[in-house]
Coordinates of C-alpha atoms and ligand atoms in Angstrom, one line a residue:
Chain A
M1 CA 99.5 86.8 102.2
L2 CA 102.8 88.6 102.0
R3 CA 104.4 86.3 104.4
D4 CA 105.0 83.9 101.6
I5 CA 107.7 85.8 100.0
T6 CA 110.9 83.9 100.7
L7 CA 113.3 85.0 98.0
G8 CA 116.7 85.6 99.7
Q9 CA 115.5 85.0 103.2
Y10 CA 117.7 83.1 105.6
Y11 CA 116.7 79.5 106.0
Q12 CA 117.7 78.0 109.4
T13 CA 119.3 74.6 109.2
E14 CA 122.5 72.8 109.9
S15 CA 125.1 72.5 107.1
V16 CA 128.7 73.1 106.2
I17 CA 127.8 75.9 103.9
H18 CA 125.9 77.6 106.7
R19 CA 129.0 77.6 108.9
L20 CA 131.4 78.9 106.3
D21 CA 132.9 82.3 106.8
P22 CA 130.7 84.9 105.0
R23 CA 133.7 86.2 103.1
V24 CA 134.2 82.8 101.5
K25 CA 130.6 82.8 100.4
L26 CA 130.7 86.4 99.1
L27 CA 133.9 85.8 97.1
G28 CA 132.6 82.4 96.0
T29 CA 129.4 84.0 94.7
I30 CA 131.3 86.7 92.8
L31 CA 133.7 84.2 91.3
F32 CA 130.8 82.0 90.3
F33 CA 129.2 84.9 88.5
I34 CA 132.4 85.7 86.7
S35 CA 132.9 82.1 85.6
L36 CA 129.4 82.2 84.1
F37 CA 130.4 85.0 81.7
C38 CA 133.7 83.3 80.7
F39 CA 132.2 80.2 79.0
S40 CA 132.1 79.9 75.3
N41 CA 130.8 76.3 75.0
P42 CA 128.1 74.2 76.6
A43 CA 130.6 72.1 78.6
G44 CA 131.4 75.1 80.8
Y45 CA 127.7 75.6 81.7
A46 CA 127.4 71.9 82.4
I47 CA 130.2 72.0 84.9
A48 CA 128.7 75.1 86.5
L49 CA 125.4 73.4 86.8
L50 CA 127.0 70.3 88.4
F51 CA 128.9 72.5 90.8
L52 CA 125.7 74.5 91.7
A53 CA 123.8 71.2 92.2
A54 CA 126.5 69.9 94.5
V55 CA 126.4 73.1 96.6
I56 CA 122.6 73.1 96.8
I57 CA 122.7 69.5 98.1
T58 CA 125.3 70.5 100.7
T59 CA 123.2 73.4 102.0
H60 CA 120.4 71.1 103.2
V61 CA 117.9 73.8 102.1
P62 CA 115.0 72.1 100.3
F63 CA 115.1 72.9 96.6
S64 CA 111.4 73.5 96.5
Y65 CA 111.8 76.2 99.2
M66 CA 114.7 77.7 97.3
I67 CA 112.7 78.2 94.1
K68 CA 109.3 79.0 95.7
G69 CA 110.1 82.6 96.0
M70 CA 111.3 82.9 92.4
K71 CA 108.0 82.9 90.7
T72 CA 108.1 86.7 90.2
I73 CA 111.5 86.5 88.5
V74 CA 110.4 83.9 86.0
V75 CA 108.7 86.8 84.1
L76 CA 111.9 88.6 83.9
I77 CA 113.8 85.5 82.6
I78 CA 111.1 84.8 80.0
I79 CA 111.2 88.4 78.6
T80 CA 115.0 88.4 78.4
V81 CA 115.0 85.0 76.7
V82 CA 112.3 86.0 74.2
I83 CA 114.0 89.3 73.3
N84 CA 117.3 87.4 72.7
L85 CA 115.5 84.8 70.7
F86 CA 114.0 87.2 68.2
M87 CA 116.4 90.1 68.1
T88 CA 119.7 88.3 67.3
Q89 CA 120.8 88.6 63.7
G90 CA 122.3 85.6 61.8
D91 CA 121.3 82.5 59.9
V92 CA 117.5 82.2 59.8
V93 CA 116.0 78.9 60.9
V94 CA 112.3 79.7 61.2
E95 CA 110.5 82.7 59.8
F96 CA 106.9 83.7 60.3
W97 CA 105.1 87.0 59.8
K98 CA 107.5 89.7 60.9
F99 CA 109.6 87.4 63.2
K100 CA 112.8 85.6 62.4
I101 CA 114.4 83.0 64.6
T102 CA 118.1 82.6 63.9
K103 CA 120.5 79.9 64.9
Q104 CA 122.5 82.4 66.8
G105 CA 119.4 83.6 68.5
I106 CA 118.6 80.2 69.8
V107 CA 122.1 79.6 71.1
M108 CA 122.0 83.1 72.7
A109 CA 118.6 82.5 74.3
V110 CA 119.6 79.2 75.8
Q111 CA 122.8 80.7 77.1
I112 CA 121.1 83.7 78.6
F113 CA 118.5 81.5 80.2
F114 CA 121.2 79.4 82.0
R115 CA 123.2 82.4 83.0
I116 CA 120.3 84.3 84.6
A117 CA 118.9 81.2 86.3
M118 CA 122.2 80.2 87.7
L119 CA 122.9 83.8 88.8
I120 CA 119.7 83.9 90.7
V121 CA 120.0 80.5 92.3
G122 CA 123.7 81.2 93.1
S123 CA 123.0 84.5 94.9
S124 CA 120.0 83.1 96.7
I125 CA 122.2 80.3 98.1
M126 CA 124.3 83.0 99.7
T127 CA 121.4 84.7 101.3
L128 CA 119.6 81.5 102.3
T129 CA 122.6 80.2 104.2
T130 CA 124.0 83.4 105.7
T131 CA 122.2 85.6 108.2
P132 CA 122.0 89.2 107.2
N133 CA 124.2 90.2 110.1
H134 CA 126.9 87.7 109.1
L135 CA 126.6 88.8 105.5
T136 CA 127.2 92.5 106.2
D137 CA 130.0 91.6 108.6
G138 CA 131.7 89.7 105.9
M139 CA 131.2 92.5 103.5
E140 CA 132.6 95.0 105.9
R141 CA 135.6 92.9 106.6
G142 CA 136.1 92.0 102.9
L143 CA 135.9 95.5 101.7
R144 CA 137.9 97.1 104.4
F145 CA 140.7 97.9 102.0
L146 CA 138.4 100.5 100.4
K147 CA 138.7 102.6 103.5
V148 CA 142.0 103.8 102.1
I149 CA 140.2 105.7 99.3
K150 CA 137.7 107.1 101.9
V151 CA 134.8 104.8 101.2
P152 CA 132.7 104.6 104.4
V153 CA 132.7 100.8 104.5
H154 CA 131.3 100.5 108.0
E155 CA 128.5 102.9 107.5
I156 CA 127.4 101.2 104.2
A157 CA 127.5 97.8 105.9
M158 CA 125.5 99.1 108.8
M159 CA 122.9 100.6 106.5
M160 CA 122.7 97.3 104.6
S161 CA 122.2 95.2 107.7
I162 CA 119.5 97.6 109.0
A163 CA 117.8 97.5 105.6
L164 CA 117.9 93.7 105.5
R165 CA 116.7 93.4 109.0
F166 CA 113.7 95.6 108.2
I167 CA 112.5 93.6 105.3
P168 CA 110.6 91.0 107.3
I169 CA 109.3 93.7 109.7
L170 CA 108.0 95.8 106.9
L171 CA 106.3 92.8 105.3
E172 CA 104.7 91.9 108.6
E173 CA 103.6 95.5 109.0
T174 CA 102.2 95.6 105.5
D175 CA 100.3 92.5 106.2
K176 CA 98.8 94.0 109.3
I177 CA 97.8 97.3 107.7
M178 CA 96.3 95.4 104.8
K179 CA 94.2 93.3 107.1
A180 CA 93.1 96.4 109.0
Q181 CA 91.9 98.1 105.9
L182 CA 90.3 94.9 104.6
A183 CA 88.4 94.8 107.8
R184 CA 87.1 98.3 106.9
G185 CA 85.8 97.0 103.6
A186 CA 88.8 97.9 101.4
D187 CA 88.7 96.3 98.0
L188 CA 92.2 95.6 96.7
E189 CA 91.4 93.0 94.1
S190 CA 88.9 94.4 91.7
G191 CA 88.7 97.3 89.2
N192 CA 91.1 98.6 86.7
I193 CA 94.8 99.5 87.3
F194 CA 94.0 103.1 88.4
K195 CA 91.4 102.0 90.8
R196 CA 93.8 99.5 92.3
I197 CA 96.5 102.0 92.7
K198 CA 94.1 104.3 94.4
A199 CA 93.0 101.5 96.7
M200 CA 96.7 101.1 97.8
V201 CA 96.8 104.6 99.3
P202 CA 95.2 103.6 102.6
I203 CA 97.9 100.9 102.9
L204 CA 100.9 102.9 101.7
V205 CA 100.4 106.0 103.8
P206 CA 100.3 104.2 107.2
L207 CA 103.2 102.1 106.0
F208 CA 105.4 105.1 105.2
I209 CA 104.5 106.7 108.4
S210 CA 105.3 103.7 110.5
S211 CA 108.6 103.3 108.6
F212 CA 109.6 106.8 109.5
R213 CA 108.6 106.3 113.0
R214 CA 110.6 103.1 113.2
A215 CA 113.7 104.7 111.6
N216 CA 113.5 107.5 114.1
D217 CA 113.1 105.2 117.0
L218 CA 116.0 103.0 115.9
A219 CA 118.3 106.1 115.4
S220 CA 117.4 107.2 118.9
A221 CA 118.0 103.8 120.4
M222 CA 121.4 103.6 118.6
E223 CA 122.4 107.0 119.9
A224 CA 121.3 106.1 123.4
R225 CA 123.7 103.3 123.3
C226 CA 126.5 105.6 122.1
Y227 CA 126.8 104.4 118.6
R228 CA 129.1 106.8 116.7
G229 CA 130.1 105.1 113.5
G230 CA 132.8 102.6 112.8
E231 CA 135.7 104.4 114.4
G232 CA 137.3 102.3 117.1
R233 CA 134.4 99.9 117.1
T234 CA 135.2 96.3 118.0
K235 CA 133.2 93.2 117.3
M236 CA 131.8 90.7 119.9
K237 CA 132.4 87.9 117.4
P238 CA 135.2 88.9 115.1
L239 CA 135.3 86.8 111.9
K240 CA 138.0 84.2 111.9
Y241 CA 139.0 81.8 109.1
T242 CA 139.1 78.1 110.0
S243 CA 140.3 75.1 108.1
R244 CA 136.9 74.6 106.7
D245 CA 137.2 77.9 104.9
A246 CA 140.6 77.0 103.5
V247 CA 139.0 73.8 102.0
A248 CA 136.2 75.9 100.6
Y249 CA 138.7 78.2 98.9
L250 CA 140.5 75.3 97.4
V251 CA 137.3 73.8 96.0
L252 CA 136.4 77.2 94.6
F253 CA 139.8 77.5 93.0
A254 CA 139.6 74.1 91.5
Y255 CA 136.1 74.9 90.1
M256 CA 137.3 78.1 88.6
V257 CA 140.3 76.5 86.9
V258 CA 138.4 73.5 85.6
S259 CA 135.3 75.2 84.4
I260 CA 137.0 78.1 82.7
S261 CA 139.7 76.1 81.0
V262 CA 137.1 73.6 79.8
G263 CA 134.5 76.2 79.1
R264 CA 136.7 78.1 76.7
L265 CA 137.9 75.1 74.7
D266 CA 137.2 75.9 71.0
A267 CA 136.9 72.2 70.2
L268 CA 133.7 71.9 72.2
K269 CA 132.0 75.0 70.6
I270 CA 128.8 74.3 68.8
M271 CA 129.0 77.5 66.8
Chain B
M1 CA 71.4 85.0 113.9
S2 CA 74.7 84.3 115.5
L3 CA 78.4 83.6 115.0
I4 CA 79.5 80.0 115.5
V5 CA 83.1 78.8 115.6
D6 CA 83.2 75.1 114.8
H7 CA 86.3 73.3 115.8
I8 CA 88.9 75.6 114.1
S9 CA 92.6 75.1 114.2
Y10 CA 95.2 77.5 112.6
I11 CA 98.9 77.1 111.9
Y12 CA 101.1 80.1 111.1
G13 CA 103.9 79.4 108.6
K14 CA 102.6 76.0 107.6
D15 CA 105.3 75.3 105.0
T16 CA 108.3 77.1 106.5
G17 CA 110.8 75.5 108.8
T18 CA 109.1 76.7 112.0
P19 CA 105.3 76.3 112.0
I20 CA 103.4 77.7 115.0
E21 CA 100.1 76.2 116.0
A22 CA 98.2 79.3 117.1
L23 CA 94.7 77.8 117.5
K24 CA 93.9 74.3 118.5
D25 CA 90.4 73.0 118.0
V26 CA 88.5 76.1 119.2
S27 CA 84.8 76.1 119.3
L28 CA 82.6 79.0 120.4
S29 CA 79.0 80.0 120.0
I30 CA 78.4 83.7 120.1
P31 CA 74.7 84.6 120.4
D32 CA 73.3 88.1 119.5
G33 CA 73.6 90.9 121.9
Q34 CA 76.1 89.3 124.3
F35 CA 79.2 91.2 125.6
I36 CA 82.0 88.7 125.7
G37 CA 85.5 89.2 127.2
I38 CA 88.3 87.2 125.5
I39 CA 91.2 86.9 128.0
G40 CA 94.5 85.2 127.6
H41 CA 98.2 85.5 128.2
T42 CA 100.4 87.1 125.5
G43 CA 100.6 84.8 122.5
S44 CA 97.6 82.7 123.5
G45 CA 96.0 83.2 120.1
K46 CA 93.4 85.9 120.9
S47 CA 94.2 88.2 118.0
T48 CA 94.4 85.2 115.7
L49 CA 91.0 83.9 116.7
M50 CA 89.5 87.4 116.2
Q51 CA 90.9 87.6 112.7
H52 CA 89.1 84.4 111.9
L53 CA 85.8 85.8 112.9
N54 CA 85.6 88.2 110.0
G55 CA 87.4 86.0 107.5
L56 CA 90.8 87.7 107.4
E57 CA 92.5 84.4 108.2
K58 CA 91.2 81.1 107.0
A59 CA 91.3 78.3 109.4
S60 CA 93.5 75.3 108.6
S61 CA 90.6 73.0 109.7
G62 CA 87.1 73.5 111.0
T63 CA 84.7 76.2 109.9
I64 CA 82.8 79.3 110.9
Y65 CA 79.1 80.0 110.5
F66 CA 77.7 83.5 110.4
N67 CA 73.9 83.6 110.6
G68 CA 73.7 80.0 109.6
E69 CA 76.0 80.3 106.5
D70 CA 79.4 78.6 106.2
V71 CA 81.8 81.5 105.5
Y72 CA 84.3 79.2 103.9
E73 CA 81.8 78.1 101.3
K74 CA 82.8 78.9 97.7
G75 CA 81.3 82.2 96.6
Y76 CA 80.5 83.4 100.1
N77 CA 80.7 87.2 100.2
L78 CA 83.6 87.9 102.6
K79 CA 83.3 91.7 102.1
N80 CA 79.8 91.5 103.4
L81 CA 80.9 89.5 106.3
R82 CA 83.5 92.1 107.1
S83 CA 80.9 94.8 107.1
K84 CA 78.8 92.9 109.5
V85 CA 81.6 91.8 111.8
G86 CA 83.6 94.9 112.6
L87 CA 87.1 94.3 113.8
V88 CA 89.1 97.0 115.6
F89 CA 92.8 95.8 115.5
Q90 CA 95.3 95.9 118.3
Y91 CA 96.9 99.4 118.0
P92 CA 94.3 100.5 115.4
E93 CA 95.9 104.0 115.3
H94 CA 98.4 102.6 112.9
Q95 CA 95.8 102.3 110.2
L96 CA 94.9 105.9 110.0
F97 CA 95.7 107.4 106.7
A98 CA 93.4 110.2 105.5
E99 CA 94.0 114.0 105.6
T100 CA 91.4 114.5 108.3
V101 CA 90.0 112.4 111.0
F102 CA 86.6 112.8 109.5
A103 CA 87.7 111.6 106.0
D104 CA 89.3 108.6 107.7
V105 CA 86.2 107.6 109.5
C106 CA 84.3 108.0 106.2
Y107 CA 86.5 105.4 104.6
G108 CA 84.7 102.3 105.9
P109 CA 81.1 103.5 105.0
K110 CA 82.4 104.6 101.6
N111 CA 83.7 101.1 100.9
L112 CA 80.2 99.9 101.7
G113 CA 79.0 101.9 98.7
L114 CA 76.9 104.4 100.7
S115 CA 76.1 107.9 99.4
K116 CA 78.3 110.8 100.5
S117 CA 75.8 112.3 102.9
D118 CA 75.1 108.9 104.5
C119 CA 78.8 108.3 105.0
E120 CA 79.2 111.7 106.7
L121 CA 76.2 111.2 108.9
R122 CA 77.5 107.9 110.0
A123 CA 81.0 109.2 110.5
Y124 CA 79.8 112.1 112.6
D125 CA 77.6 109.7 114.6
A126 CA 80.4 107.3 115.2
L127 CA 82.8 110.0 116.4
R128 CA 80.3 111.3 118.8
K129 CA 79.6 107.8 120.2
V130 CA 83.3 107.2 121.0
G131 CA 83.5 110.6 122.7
F132 CA 85.9 112.1 120.2
P133 CA 86.5 115.8 120.8
E134 CA 84.4 117.7 118.3
D135 CA 86.8 120.5 117.7
L136 CA 89.4 118.0 116.4
I137 CA 87.3 116.3 113.8
F138 CA 88.9 118.1 110.9
T139 CA 92.5 118.0 112.0
S140 CA 95.0 115.5 110.7
P141 CA 94.9 112.1 112.4
F142 CA 98.6 112.3 112.8
E143 CA 98.5 115.3 115.1
L144 CA 96.3 113.6 117.7
S145 CA 97.3 112.1 121.0
G146 CA 97.4 108.3 121.4
G147 CA 94.0 108.1 123.1
Q148 CA 92.4 110.4 120.5
K149 CA 93.8 108.3 117.7
R150 CA 92.5 105.2 119.3
R151 CA 89.0 106.7 119.4
A152 CA 89.2 107.8 115.8
A153 CA 90.2 104.3 114.7
I154 CA 87.4 102.7 116.7
A155 CA 84.9 105.2 115.2
G156 CA 86.2 104.2 111.8
V157 CA 84.9 100.7 112.3
L158 CA 81.8 101.7 114.2
A159 CA 80.8 103.9 111.3
M160 CA 80.2 100.7 109.3
K161 CA 77.4 99.8 111.7
P162 CA 78.5 96.2 112.3
E163 CA 76.2 93.7 114.0
V164 CA 79.2 92.3 115.8
L165 CA 81.9 94.5 117.1
I166 CA 85.3 93.0 118.0
L167 CA 87.8 95.1 119.8
D168 CA 91.4 93.8 120.2
E169 CA 92.8 95.4 123.3
P170 CA 91.1 98.7 122.8
T171 CA 92.4 100.1 126.1
A172 CA 96.1 99.0 125.9
G173 CA 98.3 102.0 126.8
L174 CA 95.4 104.3 127.8
D175 CA 95.1 106.0 131.2
P176 CA 92.5 104.7 133.6
K177 CA 90.1 107.5 132.8
G178 CA 90.3 107.0 129.0
R179 CA 90.0 103.3 129.6
D180 CA 86.8 103.6 131.6
E181 CA 85.3 106.1 129.1
I182 CA 85.9 103.8 126.2
L183 CA 84.6 100.7 127.9
T184 CA 81.5 102.6 129.1
Q185 CA 80.8 103.7 125.6
I186 CA 81.2 100.2 124.3
K187 CA 78.8 98.9 127.0
K188 CA 76.3 101.5 125.9
L189 CA 76.5 100.3 122.3
Q190 CA 75.6 96.8 123.5
K191 CA 72.7 98.1 125.7
E192 CA 71.3 100.7 123.3
E193 CA 71.9 99.1 119.9
N194 CA 71.9 95.4 120.9
M195 CA 75.3 95.1 119.3
T196 CA 77.3 91.9 120.0
I197 CA 80.6 92.8 121.5
L198 CA 83.8 90.8 121.8
L199 CA 86.5 92.5 123.9
V200 CA 90.0 91.1 123.9
S201 CA 92.1 91.9 126.9
H202 CA 94.9 90.8 129.1
S203 CA 93.3 91.9 132.2
M204 CA 90.4 90.5 134.1
E205 CA 90.1 93.7 136.1
D206 CA 89.3 95.7 132.9
V207 CA 86.5 93.5 131.7
A208 CA 84.9 92.1 134.9
E209 CA 82.6 95.1 135.3
Y210 CA 81.3 95.1 131.7
V211 CA 81.1 91.6 130.3
D212 CA 78.4 88.9 130.5
R213 CA 80.7 86.1 129.7
I214 CA 84.4 85.4 129.8
V215 CA 86.3 83.1 127.4
V216 CA 89.8 82.3 128.6
L217 CA 92.3 81.2 126.0
N218 CA 95.5 79.4 126.8
E219 CA 98.1 78.3 124.3
G220 CA 95.5 78.3 121.5
K221 CA 92.9 76.4 123.4
I222 CA 89.8 77.4 125.2
F223 CA 90.6 77.1 128.9
L224 CA 87.4 78.4 130.5
D225 CA 84.2 79.8 129.0
N226 CA 81.6 81.0 131.5
T227 CA 80.1 83.9 133.4
P228 CA 82.7 86.2 135.2
K229 CA 81.6 84.8 138.6
E230 CA 82.2 81.2 137.6
V231 CA 85.5 82.0 135.8
F232 CA 86.9 83.9 138.9
R233 CA 86.1 80.9 141.1
H234 CA 89.0 79.3 139.3
Y235 CA 91.4 82.0 140.3
K236 CA 94.1 79.5 141.3
E237 CA 94.1 77.9 137.9
L238 CA 94.1 81.3 136.2
E239 CA 97.3 82.1 138.1
E240 CA 98.9 79.0 136.8
I241 CA 98.4 80.1 133.2
G242 CA 99.8 83.6 133.9
L243 CA 96.5 85.4 134.5
S244 CA 95.0 86.8 137.6
A245 CA 91.5 87.4 138.9
P246 CA 90.5 90.9 139.8
Q247 CA 91.9 92.2 143.1
V248 CA 88.6 92.1 144.8
T249 CA 88.5 88.4 144.3
Y250 CA 91.7 88.0 146.3
I251 CA 90.6 90.5 149.0
M252 CA 87.3 88.6 149.5
H253 CA 89.0 85.3 149.7
D254 CA 91.5 86.7 152.2
L255 CA 88.7 88.1 154.3
A256 CA 86.8 84.8 154.2
D257 CA 90.0 83.0 155.2
A258 CA 90.3 85.5 158.1
G259 CA 86.9 84.5 159.3
L260 CA 84.6 87.2 157.9
N261 CA 81.5 85.7 156.5
V262 CA 81.5 87.2 153.0
R263 CA 80.6 85.8 149.6
C264 CA 83.7 85.4 147.4
D265 CA 82.0 85.5 144.0
V266 CA 81.7 89.3 143.7
T267 CA 83.3 90.8 140.6
T268 CA 83.4 94.5 141.0
V269 CA 84.7 96.9 143.6
S270 CA 81.3 98.3 144.4
E271 CA 79.7 94.9 144.8
A272 CA 82.6 94.0 147.1
A273 CA 82.1 97.1 149.2
D274 CA 78.4 96.3 149.6
E275 CA 79.1 92.7 150.5
I276 CA 81.7 93.8 153.2
V277 CA 79.3 96.3 154.7
R278 CA 76.6 93.7 154.7
A279 CA 78.9 91.2 156.4
L280 CA 80.1 93.6 159.0
S281 CA 76.7 95.0 159.9
R282 CA 75.3 91.6 160.8
Ligands
ATP1 N1 101.9 86.9 111.5 C1 102.3 85.9 112.3 N2 103.2 85.0 111.8 C2 103.6 84.0 112.5 N3 103.2 83.7 113.7 C3 102.3 84.5 114.3 C4 101.8 85.7 113.6 N4 101.0 86.3 114.4 C5 100.9 85.6 115.5 N5 101.8 84.5 115.5 C6 101.9 83.5 116.6 O1 100.7 83.0 116.9 C7 100.5 82.9 118.3 C8 99.3 83.6 118.8 O2 99.5 85.0 118.5 P1 98.3 86.1 118.7 O3 98.8 87.3 118.1 O4 97.0 85.5 118.3 O5 98.4 86.2 120.3 P2 97.6 87.2 121.3 O6 96.9 86.3 122.2 O7 96.8 88.2 120.5 O8 98.8 87.9 122.1 P3 98.9 89.4 122.6 O9 98.1 89.4 123.9 O10 100.3 89.6 122.8 O11 98.3 90.3 121.6 C9 101.8 83.4 118.9 O12 102.6 82.3 119.3 C10 102.5 84.2 117.8 O13 103.9 84.0 117.9
MG2 MG1 96.9 90.2 120.2

């Protein structure tokens, strides 16, 4: 049932991308996002797509697995695309009833589609190839400079890693409780929306209670092992850059330069 | 009228990177009114098998027949199956949700579409059968002790009046007195209402006194399936798969080895005592 949700969960396999320092992957993802918003012609998107495809192949994560968890997001993409298609003002191409489709609207919709799709695939590459622990480690290290302005970087990172760690546990728990209530004749699938929401109560109440219990237990366990925040805390495996990471940074730099300079050439614009 | 498991296999996480084969070609025939102990080491697939019996999990291959009907057939009423085959989960106290114990126990019968008074009668009856303290019936289920919660949860399934009752480690984490009480109540259900009972457990000791038949699971396969006496005869093999026979089995074997002329196939302490007295007074 719920076990099938895979979006953003770590996929265990052997690849260069998996072994990269999480900071490289974090910065890479952010830069990739930025690049997507710099393009003003199709060539930029084409380069980004090629780059993304190359990275996907390098990760050794099956593409089917990568997009399997994305079915839910498709709805979001479609809505955004449709809104852009109909709501953009400009030269009318097709007109029916109250709706107008403009040339600008089509261009906008296509552009938005590629942006969102690549944003999602781009960020899921990061989470598919990096364990949650590694990810928050990277974040903590990468954002350490924010400590100067009193941002509790360590605490935020710790909260994030706990939250990420708990996602599969909560899914499993939900699955278990759902089964237990199904065994007592719960009907979760029929009836109107209000009936269904009401049918969820016997699942949500135990779920909340067990979450609080778990949170409490975890806090006690951390206290019992003398956890007292980030002050003076050292790591068993501190993050260290290797030559691999340097190469990755170079590739990233090259991608940024090429894609943005080509992606902003006025000569390639279609509008 | 029975439950037949026909060569089922089940794989967890079939299309992820790490599939786990939890059941391998398991076949069982469960006649009416029998009390069966399902024993196996941690991870041997006991809970998985039990969830197949009421249609919560669907076997990757093979099928299950309930009262002669294939439960995987299209259009088979699974909700009906679940009301006939009651399953009490491992740590069932985690499924309590209502404001009062009584309301929680009413949840199952209510889902069957019974009238309010019928639900309440059944709930009251079920709580009484599991020996739930009467003065606590209208308190919140979250204020109970572990053993009381366990009883309330078992009552929640009993109130649906299933024909087959499956209990997944109902006594885990209970004190010896609570354990004996619950098992005695369950035995009574079998005797008085001719309910078919499947009791999952780690421990031979727990079930030896109560069951008619023991099914031993090991790594997703059926290892032994026989009467307690016959199963305990294989106590050496049981040890190899991380289980043990009841202590009396060992004592009787040791006594026999030491030259006392006793039968070794006794299963309970009182039987053993009688046997030793008989052997000594000869
Ligand atoms: N939800 C799940 N997802 C993936 N694998 C599972 C799941 N539940 C159980 N398994 C695996 O299936 C196998 C059998 O598990 P099962 O829960 O049936 O064992 P069990 O005999 O009930 O053990 P225990 O005595 O500890 O309750 C185990 O190897 C377990 O890791
Ligand atoms: Mg189990």
